CSV table of C-alpha atoms in Angstrom, one decimal:
chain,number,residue,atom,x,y,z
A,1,UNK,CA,-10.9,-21.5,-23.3
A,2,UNK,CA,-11.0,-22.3,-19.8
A,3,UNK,CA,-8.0,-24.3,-18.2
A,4,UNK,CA,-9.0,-27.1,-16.2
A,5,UNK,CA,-7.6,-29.5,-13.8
A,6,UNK,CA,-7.3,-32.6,-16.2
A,7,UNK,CA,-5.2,-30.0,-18.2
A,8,UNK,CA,-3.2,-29.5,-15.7
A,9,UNK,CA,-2.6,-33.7,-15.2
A,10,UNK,CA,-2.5,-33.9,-18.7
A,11,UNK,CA,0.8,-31.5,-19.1
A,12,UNK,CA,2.1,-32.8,-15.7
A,13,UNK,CA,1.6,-36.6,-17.0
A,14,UNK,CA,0.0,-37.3,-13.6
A,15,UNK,CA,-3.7,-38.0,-12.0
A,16,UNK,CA,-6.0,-35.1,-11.6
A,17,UNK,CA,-6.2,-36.4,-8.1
A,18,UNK,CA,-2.0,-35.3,-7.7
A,19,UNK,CA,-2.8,-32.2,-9.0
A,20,UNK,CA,-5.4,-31.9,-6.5
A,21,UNK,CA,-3.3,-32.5,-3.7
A,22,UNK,CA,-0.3,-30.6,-4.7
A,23,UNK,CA,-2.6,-27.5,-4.8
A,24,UNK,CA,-4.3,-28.2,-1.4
A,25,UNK,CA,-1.4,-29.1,0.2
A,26,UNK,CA,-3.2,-31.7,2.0
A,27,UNK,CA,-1.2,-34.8,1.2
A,28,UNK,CA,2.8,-35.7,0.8
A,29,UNK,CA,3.8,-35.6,-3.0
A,30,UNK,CA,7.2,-36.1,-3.9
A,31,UNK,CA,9.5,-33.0,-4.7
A,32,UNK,CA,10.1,-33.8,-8.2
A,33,UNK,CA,6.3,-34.3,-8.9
A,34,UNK,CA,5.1,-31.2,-6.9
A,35,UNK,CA,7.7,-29.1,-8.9
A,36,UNK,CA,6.1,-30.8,-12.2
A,37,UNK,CA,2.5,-30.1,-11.8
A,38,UNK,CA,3.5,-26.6,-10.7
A,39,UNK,CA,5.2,-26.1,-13.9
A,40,UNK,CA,2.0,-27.2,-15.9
A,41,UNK,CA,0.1,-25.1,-13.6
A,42,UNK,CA,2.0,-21.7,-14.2
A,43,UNK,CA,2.4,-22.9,-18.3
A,44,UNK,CA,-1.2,-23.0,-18.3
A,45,UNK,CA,-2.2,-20.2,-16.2
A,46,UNK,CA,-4.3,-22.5,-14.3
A,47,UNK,CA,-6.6,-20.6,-11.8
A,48,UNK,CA,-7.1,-22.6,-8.8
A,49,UNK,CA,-11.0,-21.9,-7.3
A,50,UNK,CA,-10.0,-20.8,-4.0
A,51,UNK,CA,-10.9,-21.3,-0.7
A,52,UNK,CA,-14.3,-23.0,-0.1
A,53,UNK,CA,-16.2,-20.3,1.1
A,54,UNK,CA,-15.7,-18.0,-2.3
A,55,UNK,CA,-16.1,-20.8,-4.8
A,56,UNK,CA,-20.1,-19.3,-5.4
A,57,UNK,CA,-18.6,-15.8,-5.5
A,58,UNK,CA,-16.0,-14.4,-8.8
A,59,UNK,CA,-13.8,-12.5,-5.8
A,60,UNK,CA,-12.9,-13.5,-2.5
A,61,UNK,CA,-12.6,-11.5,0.7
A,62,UNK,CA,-8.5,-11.3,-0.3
A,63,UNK,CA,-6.9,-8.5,-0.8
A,64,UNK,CA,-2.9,-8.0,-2.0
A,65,UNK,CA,-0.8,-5.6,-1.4
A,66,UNK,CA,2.5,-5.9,-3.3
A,67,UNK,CA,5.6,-3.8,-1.7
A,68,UNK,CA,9.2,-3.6,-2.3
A,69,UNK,CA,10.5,-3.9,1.1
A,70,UNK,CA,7.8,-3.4,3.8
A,71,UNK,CA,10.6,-2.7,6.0
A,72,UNK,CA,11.5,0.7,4.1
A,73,UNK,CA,9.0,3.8,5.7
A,74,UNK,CA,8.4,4.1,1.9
A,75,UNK,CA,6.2,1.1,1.5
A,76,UNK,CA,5.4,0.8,5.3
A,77,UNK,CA,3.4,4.3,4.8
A,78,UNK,CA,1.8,2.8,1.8
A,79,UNK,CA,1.0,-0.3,2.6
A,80,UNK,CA,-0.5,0.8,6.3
A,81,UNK,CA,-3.2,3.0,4.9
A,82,UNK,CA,-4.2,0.8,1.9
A,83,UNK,CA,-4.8,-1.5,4.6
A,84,UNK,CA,-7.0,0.9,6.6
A,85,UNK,CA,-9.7,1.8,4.0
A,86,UNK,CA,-10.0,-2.0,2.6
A,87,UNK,CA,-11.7,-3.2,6.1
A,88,UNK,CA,-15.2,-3.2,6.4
A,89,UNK,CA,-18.7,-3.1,4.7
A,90,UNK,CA,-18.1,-5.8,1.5
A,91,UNK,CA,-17.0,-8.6,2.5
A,92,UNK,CA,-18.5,-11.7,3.5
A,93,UNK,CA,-17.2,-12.9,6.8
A,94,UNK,CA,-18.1,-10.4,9.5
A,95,UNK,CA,-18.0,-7.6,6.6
A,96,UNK,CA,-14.4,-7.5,6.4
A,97,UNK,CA,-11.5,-7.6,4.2
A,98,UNK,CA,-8.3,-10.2,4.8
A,99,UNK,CA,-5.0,-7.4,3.7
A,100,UNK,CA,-2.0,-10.1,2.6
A,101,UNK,CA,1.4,-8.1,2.3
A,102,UNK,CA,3.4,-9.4,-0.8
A,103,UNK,CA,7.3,-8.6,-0.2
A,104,UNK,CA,9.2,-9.2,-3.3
A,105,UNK,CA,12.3,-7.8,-1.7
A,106,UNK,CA,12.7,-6.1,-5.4
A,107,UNK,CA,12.4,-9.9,-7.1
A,108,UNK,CA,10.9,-9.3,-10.7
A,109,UNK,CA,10.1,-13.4,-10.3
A,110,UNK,CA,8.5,-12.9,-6.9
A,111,UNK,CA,6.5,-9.7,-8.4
A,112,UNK,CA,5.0,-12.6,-11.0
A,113,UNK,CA,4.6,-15.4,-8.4
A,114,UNK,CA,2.5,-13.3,-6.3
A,115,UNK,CA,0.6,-11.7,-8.8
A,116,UNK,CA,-0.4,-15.5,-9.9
A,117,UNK,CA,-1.2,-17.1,-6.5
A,118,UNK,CA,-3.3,-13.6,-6.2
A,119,UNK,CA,-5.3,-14.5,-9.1
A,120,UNK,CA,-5.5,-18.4,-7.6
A,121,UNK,CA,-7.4,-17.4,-5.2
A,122,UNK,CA,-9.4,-14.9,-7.0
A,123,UNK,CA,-8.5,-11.7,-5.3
A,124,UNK,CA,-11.2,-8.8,-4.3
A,125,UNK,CA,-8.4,-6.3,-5.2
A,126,UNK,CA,-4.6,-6.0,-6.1
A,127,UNK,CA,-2.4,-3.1,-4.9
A,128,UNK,CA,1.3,-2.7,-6.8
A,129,UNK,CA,3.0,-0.4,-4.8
A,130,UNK,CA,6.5,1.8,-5.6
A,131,UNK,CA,8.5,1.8,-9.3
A,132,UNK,CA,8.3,-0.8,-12.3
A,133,UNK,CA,11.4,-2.8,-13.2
A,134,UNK,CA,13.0,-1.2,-16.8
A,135,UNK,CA,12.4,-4.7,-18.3
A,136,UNK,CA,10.6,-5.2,-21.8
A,137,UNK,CA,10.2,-9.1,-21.1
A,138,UNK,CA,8.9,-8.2,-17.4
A,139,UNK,CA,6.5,-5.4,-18.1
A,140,UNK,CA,5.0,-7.8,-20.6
A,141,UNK,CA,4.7,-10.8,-18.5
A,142,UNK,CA,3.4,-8.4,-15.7
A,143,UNK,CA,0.8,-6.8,-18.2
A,144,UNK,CA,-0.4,-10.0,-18.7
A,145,UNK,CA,-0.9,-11.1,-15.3
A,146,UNK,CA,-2.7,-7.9,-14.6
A,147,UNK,CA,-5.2,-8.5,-17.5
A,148,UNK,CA,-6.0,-11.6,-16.2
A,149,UNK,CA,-6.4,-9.9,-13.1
A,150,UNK,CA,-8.6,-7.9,-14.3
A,151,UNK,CA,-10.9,-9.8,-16.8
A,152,UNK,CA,-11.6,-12.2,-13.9
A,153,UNK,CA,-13.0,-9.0,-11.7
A,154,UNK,CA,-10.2,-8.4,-9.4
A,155,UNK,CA,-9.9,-4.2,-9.3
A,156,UNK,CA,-6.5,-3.6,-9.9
A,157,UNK,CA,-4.8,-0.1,-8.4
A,158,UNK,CA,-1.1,0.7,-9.4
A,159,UNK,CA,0.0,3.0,-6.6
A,160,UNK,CA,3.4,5.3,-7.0
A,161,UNK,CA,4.1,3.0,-10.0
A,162,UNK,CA,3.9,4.3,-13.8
A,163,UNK,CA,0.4,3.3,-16.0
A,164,UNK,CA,0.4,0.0,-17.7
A,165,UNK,CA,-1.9,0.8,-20.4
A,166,UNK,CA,-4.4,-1.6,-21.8
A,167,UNK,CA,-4.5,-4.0,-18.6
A,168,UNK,CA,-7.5,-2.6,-16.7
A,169,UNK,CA,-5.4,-1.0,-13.9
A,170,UNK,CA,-5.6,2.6,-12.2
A,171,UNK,CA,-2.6,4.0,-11.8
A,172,UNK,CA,-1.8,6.9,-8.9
A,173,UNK,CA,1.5,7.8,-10.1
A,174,UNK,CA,4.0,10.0,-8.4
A,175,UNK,CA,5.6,12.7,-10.7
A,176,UNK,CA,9.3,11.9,-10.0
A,177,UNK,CA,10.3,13.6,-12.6
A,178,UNK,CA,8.9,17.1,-11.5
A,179,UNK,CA,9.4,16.7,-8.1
A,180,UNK,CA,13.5,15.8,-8.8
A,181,UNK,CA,12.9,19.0,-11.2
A,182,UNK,CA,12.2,21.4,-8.3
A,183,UNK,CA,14.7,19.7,-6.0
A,184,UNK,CA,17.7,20.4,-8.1
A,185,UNK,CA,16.4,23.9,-9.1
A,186,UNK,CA,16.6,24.5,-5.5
A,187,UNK,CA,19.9,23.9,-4.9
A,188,UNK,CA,21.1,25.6,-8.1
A,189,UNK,CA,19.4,28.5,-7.1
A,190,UNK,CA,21.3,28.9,-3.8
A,191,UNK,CA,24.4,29.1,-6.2
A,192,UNK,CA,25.7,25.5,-6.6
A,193,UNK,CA,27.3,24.2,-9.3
A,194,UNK,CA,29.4,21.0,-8.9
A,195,UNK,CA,26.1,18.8,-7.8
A,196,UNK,CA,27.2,14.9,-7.0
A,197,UNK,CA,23.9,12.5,-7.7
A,198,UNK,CA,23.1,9.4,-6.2
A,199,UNK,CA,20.9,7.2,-8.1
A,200,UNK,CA,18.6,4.2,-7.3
A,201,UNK,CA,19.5,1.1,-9.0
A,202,UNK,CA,19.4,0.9,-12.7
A,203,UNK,CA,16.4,-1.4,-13.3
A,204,UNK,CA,13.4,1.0,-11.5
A,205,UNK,CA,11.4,3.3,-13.2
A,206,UNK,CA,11.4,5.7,-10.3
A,207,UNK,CA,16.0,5.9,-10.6
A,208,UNK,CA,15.3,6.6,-14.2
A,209,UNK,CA,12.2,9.0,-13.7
A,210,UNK,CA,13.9,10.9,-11.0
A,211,UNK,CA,17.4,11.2,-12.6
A,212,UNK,CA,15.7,12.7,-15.6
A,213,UNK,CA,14.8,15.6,-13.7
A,214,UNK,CA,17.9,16.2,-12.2
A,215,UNK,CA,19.3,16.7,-15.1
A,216,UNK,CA,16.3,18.2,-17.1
A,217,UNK,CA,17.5,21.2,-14.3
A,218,UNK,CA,20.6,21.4,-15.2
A,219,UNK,CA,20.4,21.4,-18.7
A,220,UNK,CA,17.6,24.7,-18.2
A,221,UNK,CA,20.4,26.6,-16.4
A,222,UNK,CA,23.5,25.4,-18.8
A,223,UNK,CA,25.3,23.7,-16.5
A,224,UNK,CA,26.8,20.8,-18.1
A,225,UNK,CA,25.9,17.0,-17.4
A,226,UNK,CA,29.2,15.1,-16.0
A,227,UNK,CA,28.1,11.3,-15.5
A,228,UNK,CA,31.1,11.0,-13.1
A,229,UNK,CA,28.7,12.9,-10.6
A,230,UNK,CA,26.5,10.4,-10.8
A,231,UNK,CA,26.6,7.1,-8.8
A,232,UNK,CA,23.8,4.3,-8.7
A,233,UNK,CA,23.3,1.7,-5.3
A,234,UNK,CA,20.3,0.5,-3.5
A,235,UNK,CA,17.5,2.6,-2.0
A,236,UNK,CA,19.5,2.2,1.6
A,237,UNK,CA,21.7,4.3,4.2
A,238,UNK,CA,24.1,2.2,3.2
A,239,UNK,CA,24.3,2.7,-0.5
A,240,UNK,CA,24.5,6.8,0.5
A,241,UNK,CA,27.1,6.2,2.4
A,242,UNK,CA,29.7,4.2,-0.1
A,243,UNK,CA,28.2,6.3,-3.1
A,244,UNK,CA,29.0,9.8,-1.6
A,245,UNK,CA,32.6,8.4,-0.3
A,246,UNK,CA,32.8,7.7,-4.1
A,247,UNK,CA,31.8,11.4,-4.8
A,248,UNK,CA,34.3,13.1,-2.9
A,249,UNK,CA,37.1,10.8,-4.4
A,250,UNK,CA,35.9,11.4,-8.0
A,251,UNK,CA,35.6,15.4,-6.8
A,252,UNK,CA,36.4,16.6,-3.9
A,253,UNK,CA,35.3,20.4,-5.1
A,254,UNK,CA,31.6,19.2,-4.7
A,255,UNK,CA,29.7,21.6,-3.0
A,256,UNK,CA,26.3,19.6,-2.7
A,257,UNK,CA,25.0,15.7,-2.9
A,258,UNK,CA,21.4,15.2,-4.1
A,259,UNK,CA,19.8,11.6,-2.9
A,260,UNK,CA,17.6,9.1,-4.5
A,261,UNK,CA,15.5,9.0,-1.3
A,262,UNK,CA,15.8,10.5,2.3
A,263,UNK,CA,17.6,7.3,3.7
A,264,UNK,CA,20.3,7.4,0.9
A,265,UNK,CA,20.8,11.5,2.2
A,266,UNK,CA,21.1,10.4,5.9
A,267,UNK,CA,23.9,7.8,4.7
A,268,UNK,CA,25.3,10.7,2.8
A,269,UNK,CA,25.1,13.0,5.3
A,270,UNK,CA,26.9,10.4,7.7
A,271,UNK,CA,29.8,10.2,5.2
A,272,UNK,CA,30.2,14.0,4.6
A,273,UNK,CA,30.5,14.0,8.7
A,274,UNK,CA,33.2,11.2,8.7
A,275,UNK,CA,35.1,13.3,6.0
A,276,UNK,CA,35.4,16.0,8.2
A,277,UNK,CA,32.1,18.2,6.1
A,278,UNK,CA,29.9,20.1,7.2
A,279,UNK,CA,25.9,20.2,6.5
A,280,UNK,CA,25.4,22.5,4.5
A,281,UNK,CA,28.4,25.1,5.4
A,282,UNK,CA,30.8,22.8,3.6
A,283,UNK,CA,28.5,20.4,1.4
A,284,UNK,CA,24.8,20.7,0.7
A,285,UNK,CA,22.7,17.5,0.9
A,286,UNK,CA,18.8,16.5,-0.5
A,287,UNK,CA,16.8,14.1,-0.3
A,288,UNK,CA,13.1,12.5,-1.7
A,289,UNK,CA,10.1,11.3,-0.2
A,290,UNK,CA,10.3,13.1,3.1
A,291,UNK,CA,9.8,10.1,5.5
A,292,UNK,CA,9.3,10.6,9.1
A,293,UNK,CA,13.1,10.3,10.4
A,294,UNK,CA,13.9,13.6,7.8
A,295,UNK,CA,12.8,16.1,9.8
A,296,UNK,CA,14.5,15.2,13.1
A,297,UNK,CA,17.8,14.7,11.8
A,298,UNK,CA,20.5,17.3,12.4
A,299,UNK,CA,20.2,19.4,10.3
A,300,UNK,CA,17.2,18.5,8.9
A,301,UNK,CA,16.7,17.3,5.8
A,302,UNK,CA,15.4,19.3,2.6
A,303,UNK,CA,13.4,17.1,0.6
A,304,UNK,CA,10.5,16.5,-1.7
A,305,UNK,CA,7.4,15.4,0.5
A,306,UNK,CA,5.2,12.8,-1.2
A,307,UNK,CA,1.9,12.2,-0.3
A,308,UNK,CA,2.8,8.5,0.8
A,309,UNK,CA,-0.7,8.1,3.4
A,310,UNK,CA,-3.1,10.2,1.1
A,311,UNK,CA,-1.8,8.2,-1.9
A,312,UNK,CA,-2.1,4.8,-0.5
A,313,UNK,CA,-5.3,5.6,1.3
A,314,UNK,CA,-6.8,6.6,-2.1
A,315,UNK,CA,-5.6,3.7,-3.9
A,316,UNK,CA,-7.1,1.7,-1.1
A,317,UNK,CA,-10.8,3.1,-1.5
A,318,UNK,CA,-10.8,3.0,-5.3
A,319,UNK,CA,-9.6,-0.9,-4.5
A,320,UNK,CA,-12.4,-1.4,-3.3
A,321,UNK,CA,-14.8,0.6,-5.1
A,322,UNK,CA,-15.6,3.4,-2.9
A,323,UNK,CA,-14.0,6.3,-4.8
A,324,UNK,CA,-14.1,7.0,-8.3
A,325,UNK,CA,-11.1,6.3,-10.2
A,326,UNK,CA,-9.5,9.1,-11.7
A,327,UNK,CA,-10.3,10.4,-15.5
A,328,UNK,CA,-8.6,8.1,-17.6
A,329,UNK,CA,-7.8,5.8,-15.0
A,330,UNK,CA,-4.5,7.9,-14.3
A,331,UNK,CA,-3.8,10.2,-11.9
A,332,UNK,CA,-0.5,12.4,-11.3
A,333,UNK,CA,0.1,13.2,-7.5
A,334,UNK,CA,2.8,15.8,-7.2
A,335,UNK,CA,5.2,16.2,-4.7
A,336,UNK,CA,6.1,19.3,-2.4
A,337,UNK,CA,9.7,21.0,-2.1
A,338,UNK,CA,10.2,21.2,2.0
A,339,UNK,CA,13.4,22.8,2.3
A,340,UNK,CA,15.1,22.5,5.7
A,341,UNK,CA,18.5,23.2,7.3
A,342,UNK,CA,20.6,20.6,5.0
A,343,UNK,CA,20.7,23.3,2.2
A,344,UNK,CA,22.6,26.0,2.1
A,345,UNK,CA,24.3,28.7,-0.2
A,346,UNK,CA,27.9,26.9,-1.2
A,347,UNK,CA,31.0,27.9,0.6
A,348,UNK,CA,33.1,30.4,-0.9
């Protein structure tokens, strides 16, 4: 049953015609009533009919892209070529697109509040970009929001994020797993043995996903799992910094650090300097993602290179309809082992 804007006054115990402005934003309403009727509004799932020039149309000429942190290179990439192939033929106004950029600065309640302002204003296309929060509650109440999404004609592309099955989305999904796999192979294969880990934070699919085959690579050669080698903190410089510090307290013996992503190495790299280390003579480092900075820094950085433009480039044509979405509506883009100079055989 639809939801309409008496509904809305109803729950809110106010005139249709407050409703009306709190929505439009054309007239001062008082704090406490705004935040009422936008209570009611998100209780009912109200869907606003968006701007005046789609109300004839089920989509508008909207498009969102939901990122992370647009200031990481990850999301940048991503986010950058979505918006390159979602221009042009299809829409009404000149025959273009209008990209917004959703930054939920890793907010599982900003994720939601996009995804529903999105639907408002009955969005050609919604792009999720990077891991899923490891949250039962969340990846229902996202689900949800997505079905909507979708039932109401809005293409929905998950891209670098895991399937959500049953909610009319394409996922392009990165295998982290296999990628993390091959890194750590790598480095045991050069002889090392005492390998410090630093993790993303807890909560993301892609920590847990990458993690797994890290140690899915040690457990094929018998080396055994020691969680004091592991060490979780943000996806920043920063967080590789403290975290390898950490490291060499809990085991000075280590001979290399393997990094969530390529900014976490270079902060691990930066603390194996201040130690008095050496890359990779004393202490081997490794990243993910192989982002632009990697290759210039000294040494340069082994890593696992994913497809960040290709993926988000794809995502953005099957957006907007002008590529097929994969069989089964999932596809599983593998990364590529670049190793470089910050790998080496362990000293001694």
């Amino acid at each position: 049953m639809t939801v309409t804007l008496a509904d809305v006054a109803a729950r809110a115990q106010v005139s249709p015609a407050t409703v009306s402005r709190v929505l439009n934003g054309n007239y001062p309403v008082a704090a406490s009533t705004r935040e009422r009727v936008l209570r009611a509004v998100d209780e009912l799932d109200y869907v606003l009919n968006g701007p005046a020039s789609s109300l004839a149309a089920a989509t508008s000429d909207l498009v969102g892209i939901l990122v992370h942190d647009i200031a990481d290179p990850f999301f940048g990439i991503m986010a950058s070529a979505i918006q390159s192939e979602i221009g042009g033929p299809g829409g009404r106004a000149g025959g273009e697109r209008l990209a917004v950029v959703c930054n939920t600065g890793g907010s599982p309640e900003r994720e939601l509040t996009y995804l529903t302002l999105l639907q408002r204003q009955r969005a050609a296309a919604v792009v999720l970009t990077g891991g899923a929060v490891e949250s039962a509650p969340h990846a229902e109440a996202v689900a949800a929001k997505l079905r909507r999404l979708s039932d109401a004609g809005t293409r929905v592309v998950l891209c670098g994020r895991p399937p959500a099955p049953d909610t009319g989305a394409i996922a392009l999904a990165f295998d982290n797993r296999g990628g993390a796999r091959e890194l750590t192979e790598h480095l045991i294969g050069l002889g090392h043995r005492r390998l410090g880990y630093i993790a993303g934070p807890l909560e993301r699919t892609t920590t847990r996903h990458r993690l797994e085959g890290h140690r899915a690579a040690l457990e094929a050669q018998g080396i055994p799992g020691d969680d004091r080698l592991i060490v979780h903190g943000r996806y920043d410089r920063r967080s590789g910094y403290e975290a390898t510090l950490e490291l060499l307290r809990r085991d000075p013996s280590l001979t290399a650090v393997v990094a969530a992503n390529d900014s976490v190495a270079l902060g691990a790299c930066a603390a194996l300097r201040e130690a008095g280390l050496r890359v990779p003579d004393d202490v081997s480092v490794a990243g993910f993602d192989d982002l632009p900075f990697g290759i210039d820094a000294v040494p340069s950085l082994t890593t696992v290179r994913l497809p960040l433009a290709d993926a988000g480039a794809r995502a953005g044509r099957i957006a907007m309809g002008r590529e097929e979405p994969p069989p089964g509506d999932l596809a599983a883009i593998r990364g590529e082992l670049m190793v470089r100079g910050s790998s080496g055989v362990p000293r001694g």
